[in-house]
Structure formats: C-alpha cells, structure tokens
Coordinates of N, CA and C in Angstrom, one line a residue:
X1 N 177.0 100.6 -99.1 CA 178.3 99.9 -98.8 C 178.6 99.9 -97.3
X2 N 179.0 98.9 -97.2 CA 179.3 98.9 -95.5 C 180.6 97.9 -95.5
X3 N 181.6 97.9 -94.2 CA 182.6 97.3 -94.2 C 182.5 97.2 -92.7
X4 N 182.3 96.1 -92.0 CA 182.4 95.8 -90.7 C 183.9 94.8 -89.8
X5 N 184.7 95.5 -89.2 CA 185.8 94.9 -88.3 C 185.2 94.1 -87.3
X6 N 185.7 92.8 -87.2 CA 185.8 92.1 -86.1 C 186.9 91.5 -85.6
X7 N 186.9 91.2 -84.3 CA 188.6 90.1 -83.9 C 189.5 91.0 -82.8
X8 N 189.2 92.4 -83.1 CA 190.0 92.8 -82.1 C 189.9 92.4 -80.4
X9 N 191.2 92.9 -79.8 CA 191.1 92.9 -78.4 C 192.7 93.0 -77.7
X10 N 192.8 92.3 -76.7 CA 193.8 92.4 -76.6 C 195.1 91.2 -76.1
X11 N 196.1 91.5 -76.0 CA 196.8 90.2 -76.4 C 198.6 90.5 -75.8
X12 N 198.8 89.1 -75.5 CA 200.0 89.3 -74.6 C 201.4 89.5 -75.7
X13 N 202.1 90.0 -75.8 CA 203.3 90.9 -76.6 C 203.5 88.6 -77.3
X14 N 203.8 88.7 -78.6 CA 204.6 87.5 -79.0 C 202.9 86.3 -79.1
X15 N 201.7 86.8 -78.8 CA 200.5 86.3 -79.4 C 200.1 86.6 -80.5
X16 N 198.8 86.4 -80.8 CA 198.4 86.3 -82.5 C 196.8 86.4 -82.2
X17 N 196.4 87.5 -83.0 CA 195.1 87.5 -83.2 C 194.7 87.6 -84.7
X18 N 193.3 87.5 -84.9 CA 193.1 87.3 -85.9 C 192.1 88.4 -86.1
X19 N 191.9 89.8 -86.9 CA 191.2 90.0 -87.1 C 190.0 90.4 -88.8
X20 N 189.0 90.5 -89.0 CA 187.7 89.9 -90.3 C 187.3 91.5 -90.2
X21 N 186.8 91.0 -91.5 CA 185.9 92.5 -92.0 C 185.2 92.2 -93.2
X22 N 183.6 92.1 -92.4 CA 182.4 91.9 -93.5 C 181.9 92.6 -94.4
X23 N 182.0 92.3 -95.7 CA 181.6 93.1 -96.8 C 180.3 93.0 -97.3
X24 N 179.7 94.6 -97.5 CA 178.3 94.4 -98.1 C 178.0 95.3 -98.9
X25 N 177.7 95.3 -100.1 CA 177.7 96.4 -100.9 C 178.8 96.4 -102.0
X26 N 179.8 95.9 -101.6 CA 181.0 95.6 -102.4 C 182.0 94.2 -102.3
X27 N 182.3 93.5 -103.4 CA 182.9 91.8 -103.2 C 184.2 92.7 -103.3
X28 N 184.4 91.1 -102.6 CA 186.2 91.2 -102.5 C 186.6 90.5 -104.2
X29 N 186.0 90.0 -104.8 CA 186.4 89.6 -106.0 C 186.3 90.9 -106.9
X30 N 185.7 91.9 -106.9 CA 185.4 93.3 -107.2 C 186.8 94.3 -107.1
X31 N 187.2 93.9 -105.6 CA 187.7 95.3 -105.5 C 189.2 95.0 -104.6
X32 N 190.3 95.6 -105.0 CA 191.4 95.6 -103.7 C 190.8 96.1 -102.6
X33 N 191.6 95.0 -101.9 CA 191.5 95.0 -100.4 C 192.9 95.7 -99.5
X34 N 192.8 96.9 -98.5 CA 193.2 96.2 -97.5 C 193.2 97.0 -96.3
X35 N 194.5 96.2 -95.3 CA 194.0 96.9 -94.1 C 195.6 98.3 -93.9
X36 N 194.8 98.6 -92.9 CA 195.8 100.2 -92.2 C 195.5 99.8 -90.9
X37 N 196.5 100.7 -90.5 CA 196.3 100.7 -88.7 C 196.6 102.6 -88.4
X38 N 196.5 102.6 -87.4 CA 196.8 103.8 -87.0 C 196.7 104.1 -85.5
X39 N 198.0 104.0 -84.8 CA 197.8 104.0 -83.3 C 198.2 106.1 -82.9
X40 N 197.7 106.1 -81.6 CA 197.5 107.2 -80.9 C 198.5 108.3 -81.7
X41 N 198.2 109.3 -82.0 CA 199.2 110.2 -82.6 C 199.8 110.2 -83.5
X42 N 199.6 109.0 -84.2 CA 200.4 109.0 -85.6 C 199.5 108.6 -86.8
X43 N 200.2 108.9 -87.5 CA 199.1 108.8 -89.0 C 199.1 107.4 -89.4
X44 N 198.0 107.5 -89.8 CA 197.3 105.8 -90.8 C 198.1 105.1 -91.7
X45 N 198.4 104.3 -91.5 CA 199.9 103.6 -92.0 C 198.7 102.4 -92.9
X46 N 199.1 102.1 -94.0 CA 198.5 100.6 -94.8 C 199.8 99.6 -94.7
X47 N 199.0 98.4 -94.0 CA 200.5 97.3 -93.7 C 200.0 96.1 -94.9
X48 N 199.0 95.8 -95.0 CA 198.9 95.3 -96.3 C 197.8 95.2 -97.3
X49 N 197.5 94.6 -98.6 CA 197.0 94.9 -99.1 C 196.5 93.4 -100.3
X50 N 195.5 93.4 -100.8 CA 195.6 92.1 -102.2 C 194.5 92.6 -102.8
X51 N 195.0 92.5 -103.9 CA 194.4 92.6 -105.2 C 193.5 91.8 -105.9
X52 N 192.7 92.2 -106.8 CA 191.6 91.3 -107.1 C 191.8 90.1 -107.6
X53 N 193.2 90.0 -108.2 CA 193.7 88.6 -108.2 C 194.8 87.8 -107.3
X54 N 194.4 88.5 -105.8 CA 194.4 87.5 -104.7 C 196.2 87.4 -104.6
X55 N 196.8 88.7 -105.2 CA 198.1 88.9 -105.2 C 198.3 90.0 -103.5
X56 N 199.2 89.4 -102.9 CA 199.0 90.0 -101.3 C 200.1 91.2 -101.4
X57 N 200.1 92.1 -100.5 CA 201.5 93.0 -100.1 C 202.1 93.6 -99.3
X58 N 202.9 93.6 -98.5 CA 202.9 94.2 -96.7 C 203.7 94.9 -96.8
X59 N 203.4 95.7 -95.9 CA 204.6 96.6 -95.6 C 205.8 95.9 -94.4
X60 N 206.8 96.2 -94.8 CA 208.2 95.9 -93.8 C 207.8 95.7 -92.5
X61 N 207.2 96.4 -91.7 CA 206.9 96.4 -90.7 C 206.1 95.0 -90.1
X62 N 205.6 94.7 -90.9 CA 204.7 93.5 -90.3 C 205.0 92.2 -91.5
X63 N 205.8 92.2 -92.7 CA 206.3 91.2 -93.3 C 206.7 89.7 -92.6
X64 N 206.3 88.8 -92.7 CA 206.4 87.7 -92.1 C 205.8 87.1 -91.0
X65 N 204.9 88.1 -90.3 CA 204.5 88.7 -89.1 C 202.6 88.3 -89.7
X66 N 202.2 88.9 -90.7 CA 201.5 89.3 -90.7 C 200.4 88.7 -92.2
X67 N 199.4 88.0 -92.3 CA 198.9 87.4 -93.3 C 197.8 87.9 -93.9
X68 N 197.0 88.2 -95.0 CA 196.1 88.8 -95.4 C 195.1 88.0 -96.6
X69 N 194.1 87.7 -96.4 CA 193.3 86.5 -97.1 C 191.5 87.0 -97.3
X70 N 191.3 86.3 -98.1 CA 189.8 86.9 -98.0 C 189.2 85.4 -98.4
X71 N 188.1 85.6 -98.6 CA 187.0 84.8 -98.9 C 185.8 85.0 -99.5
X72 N 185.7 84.4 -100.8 CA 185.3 84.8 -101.8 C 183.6 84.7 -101.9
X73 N 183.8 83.4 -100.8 CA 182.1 82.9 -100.5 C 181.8 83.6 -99.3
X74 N 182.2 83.9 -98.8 CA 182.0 84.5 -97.4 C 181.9 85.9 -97.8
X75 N 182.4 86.7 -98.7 CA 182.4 87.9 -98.6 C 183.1 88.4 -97.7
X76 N 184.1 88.2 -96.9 CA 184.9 88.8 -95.8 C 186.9 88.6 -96.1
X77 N 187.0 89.5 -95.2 CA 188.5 90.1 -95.8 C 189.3 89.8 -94.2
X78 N 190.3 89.2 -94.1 CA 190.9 88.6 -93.3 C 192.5 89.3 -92.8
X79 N 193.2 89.7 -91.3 CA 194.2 89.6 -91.5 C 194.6 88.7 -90.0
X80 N 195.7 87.5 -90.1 CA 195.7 87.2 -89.0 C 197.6 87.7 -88.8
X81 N 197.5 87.9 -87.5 CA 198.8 88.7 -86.9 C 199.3 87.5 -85.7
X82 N 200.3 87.5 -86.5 CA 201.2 86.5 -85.0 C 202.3 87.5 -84.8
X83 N 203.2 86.9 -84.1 CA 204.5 87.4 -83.0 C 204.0 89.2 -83.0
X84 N 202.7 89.2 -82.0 CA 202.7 90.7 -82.2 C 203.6 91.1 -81.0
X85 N 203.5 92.5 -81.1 CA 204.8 93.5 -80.3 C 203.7 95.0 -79.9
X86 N 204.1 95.5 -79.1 CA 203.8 96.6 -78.5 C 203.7 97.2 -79.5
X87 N 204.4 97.6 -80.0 CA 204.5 98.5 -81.4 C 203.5 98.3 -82.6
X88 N 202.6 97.0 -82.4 CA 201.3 96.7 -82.9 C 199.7 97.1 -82.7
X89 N 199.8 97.8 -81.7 CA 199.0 98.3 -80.9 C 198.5 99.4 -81.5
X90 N 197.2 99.9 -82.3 CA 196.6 100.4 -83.0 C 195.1 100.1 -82.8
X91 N 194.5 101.1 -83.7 CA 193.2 100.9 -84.1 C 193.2 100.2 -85.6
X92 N 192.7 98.9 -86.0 CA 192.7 98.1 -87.1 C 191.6 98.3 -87.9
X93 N 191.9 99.5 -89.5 CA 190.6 99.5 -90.6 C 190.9 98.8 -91.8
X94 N 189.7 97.7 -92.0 CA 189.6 97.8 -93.2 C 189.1 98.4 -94.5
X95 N 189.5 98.2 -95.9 CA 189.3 99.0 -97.1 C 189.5 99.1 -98.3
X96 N 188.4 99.4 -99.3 CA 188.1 98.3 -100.5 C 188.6 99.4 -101.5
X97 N 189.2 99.1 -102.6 CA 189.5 100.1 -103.6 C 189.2 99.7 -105.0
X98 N 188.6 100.7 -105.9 CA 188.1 100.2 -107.5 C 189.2 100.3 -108.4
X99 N 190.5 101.1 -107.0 CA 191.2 101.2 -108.2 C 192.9 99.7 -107.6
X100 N 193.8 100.3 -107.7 CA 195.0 99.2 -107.6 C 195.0 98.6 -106.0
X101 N 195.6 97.8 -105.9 CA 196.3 97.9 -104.4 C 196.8 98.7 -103.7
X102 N 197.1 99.7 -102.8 CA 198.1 100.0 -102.5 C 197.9 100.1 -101.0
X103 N 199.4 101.3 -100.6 CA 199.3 101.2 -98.9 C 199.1 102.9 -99.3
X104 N 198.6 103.5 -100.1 CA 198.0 105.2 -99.8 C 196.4 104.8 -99.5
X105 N 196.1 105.8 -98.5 CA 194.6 105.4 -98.1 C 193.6 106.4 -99.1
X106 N 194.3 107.2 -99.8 CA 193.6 107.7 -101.0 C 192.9 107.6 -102.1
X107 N 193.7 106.0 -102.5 CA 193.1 104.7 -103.4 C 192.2 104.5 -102.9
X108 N 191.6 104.1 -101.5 CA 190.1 103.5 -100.6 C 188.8 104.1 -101.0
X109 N 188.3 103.7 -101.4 CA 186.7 104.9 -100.8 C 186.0 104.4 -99.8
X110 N 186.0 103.2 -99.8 CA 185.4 102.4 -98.4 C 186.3 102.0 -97.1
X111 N 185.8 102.7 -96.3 CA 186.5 102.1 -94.8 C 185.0 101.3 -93.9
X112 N 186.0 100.8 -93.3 CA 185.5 100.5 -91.5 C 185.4 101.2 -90.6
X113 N 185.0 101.1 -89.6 CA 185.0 101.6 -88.5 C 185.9 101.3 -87.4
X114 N 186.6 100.2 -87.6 CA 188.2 100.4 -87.2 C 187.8 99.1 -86.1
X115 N 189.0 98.4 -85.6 CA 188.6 97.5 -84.5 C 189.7 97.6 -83.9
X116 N 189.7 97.7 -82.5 CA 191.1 98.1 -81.5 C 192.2 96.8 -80.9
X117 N 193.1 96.8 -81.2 CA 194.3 95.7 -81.3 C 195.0 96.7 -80.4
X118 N 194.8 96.1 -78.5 CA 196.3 96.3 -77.7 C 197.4 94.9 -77.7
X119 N 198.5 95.1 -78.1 CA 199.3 94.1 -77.6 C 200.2 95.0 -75.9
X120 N 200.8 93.9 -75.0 CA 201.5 94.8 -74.2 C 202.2 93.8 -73.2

C-alpha cells in the first residue's frame, strides 16, 4: 500500500492550491478518504474527509474554503484549497480508512508522506 502527496508549495495569503494523492494498493471506491494537516507544534488536525459513497466532510476551519474529491478512474484523492490564510500553512497528509470517515487519525491505517503547503 502506498499513498503519494502532490501539489504542494507555496502561495500568496487569499490563493488556491490544489493538492492529489496517488493510490496503490488501496481504491478510493474501497475505503474512506481523507486528508489532515499538521503545522509546526501542534497536533494533526483532519479537515476533511469522504466516504465510500462519495459523501464529503470538513472541519469548521476550512468549510467553504476547502473541497475534497477523488477519482475513481484515476485512483487519486484530491483537495483543492482556495482563499488560503497563514493559518493554512502546514504539512498536508493524506489517508485511507476500512473503517468510517472521520477527522480522528486513528480510523487511518494508511498515510502519506505529507506535502508542505506555506501560505504567507
């Protein structure tokens, strides 16, 4: 099983990046999806999440802000981020779960290797 981040970088405060995470080993039609972030010093937060039936869920923090999509032919898990903010600025993982959706990273067994999102 492998899970590969792409998209990060960096981006002026009120831009939009988009960042992907390629699946092998495990479909996204298989298994909840989602992503967490976790910037310097603080703990791994899950901002959102979708379920195997392509039901999405965010946390407050990035609600409206923030989109989460996959692709079923592609095998890849999607989040694109517009009006980002300083406060968005993390390391970005994604992560596949056999069991519900959620934002505890307990549910996961599969991560990424994380892809770095500065906004500033």
């Amino acid at each position: 099983v492998q899970l590969v981040e792409s998209g990060g970088g960096s981006v002026q405060a009120g831009g939009s990046l988009r960042v992907s995470c390629a699946l092998s080993g495990v479909t996204t039609s298989g298994y909840c999806m989602g992503w967490f972030r976790q910037a310097p010093g603080k703990e791994r937060e899950g901002i959102a999440s979708i379920s195997k039936d392509d039901v999405p869920t965010y946390a407050t923090s990035v609600q409206g802000r923030f989109r989460i999509s996959k692709d079923t032919a592609k095998n890849t898990l999607d989040l694109q981020m517009d009006s980002l903010t300083p406060d968005d600025t993390a390391m970005y993982y994604c992560a596949a779960s056999r069991g519900v959706a959620s934002f505890s990273a307990m549910t996961y067994a599969y991560w990424g290797q994380g892809t770095q999102v500065t906004v500033s």
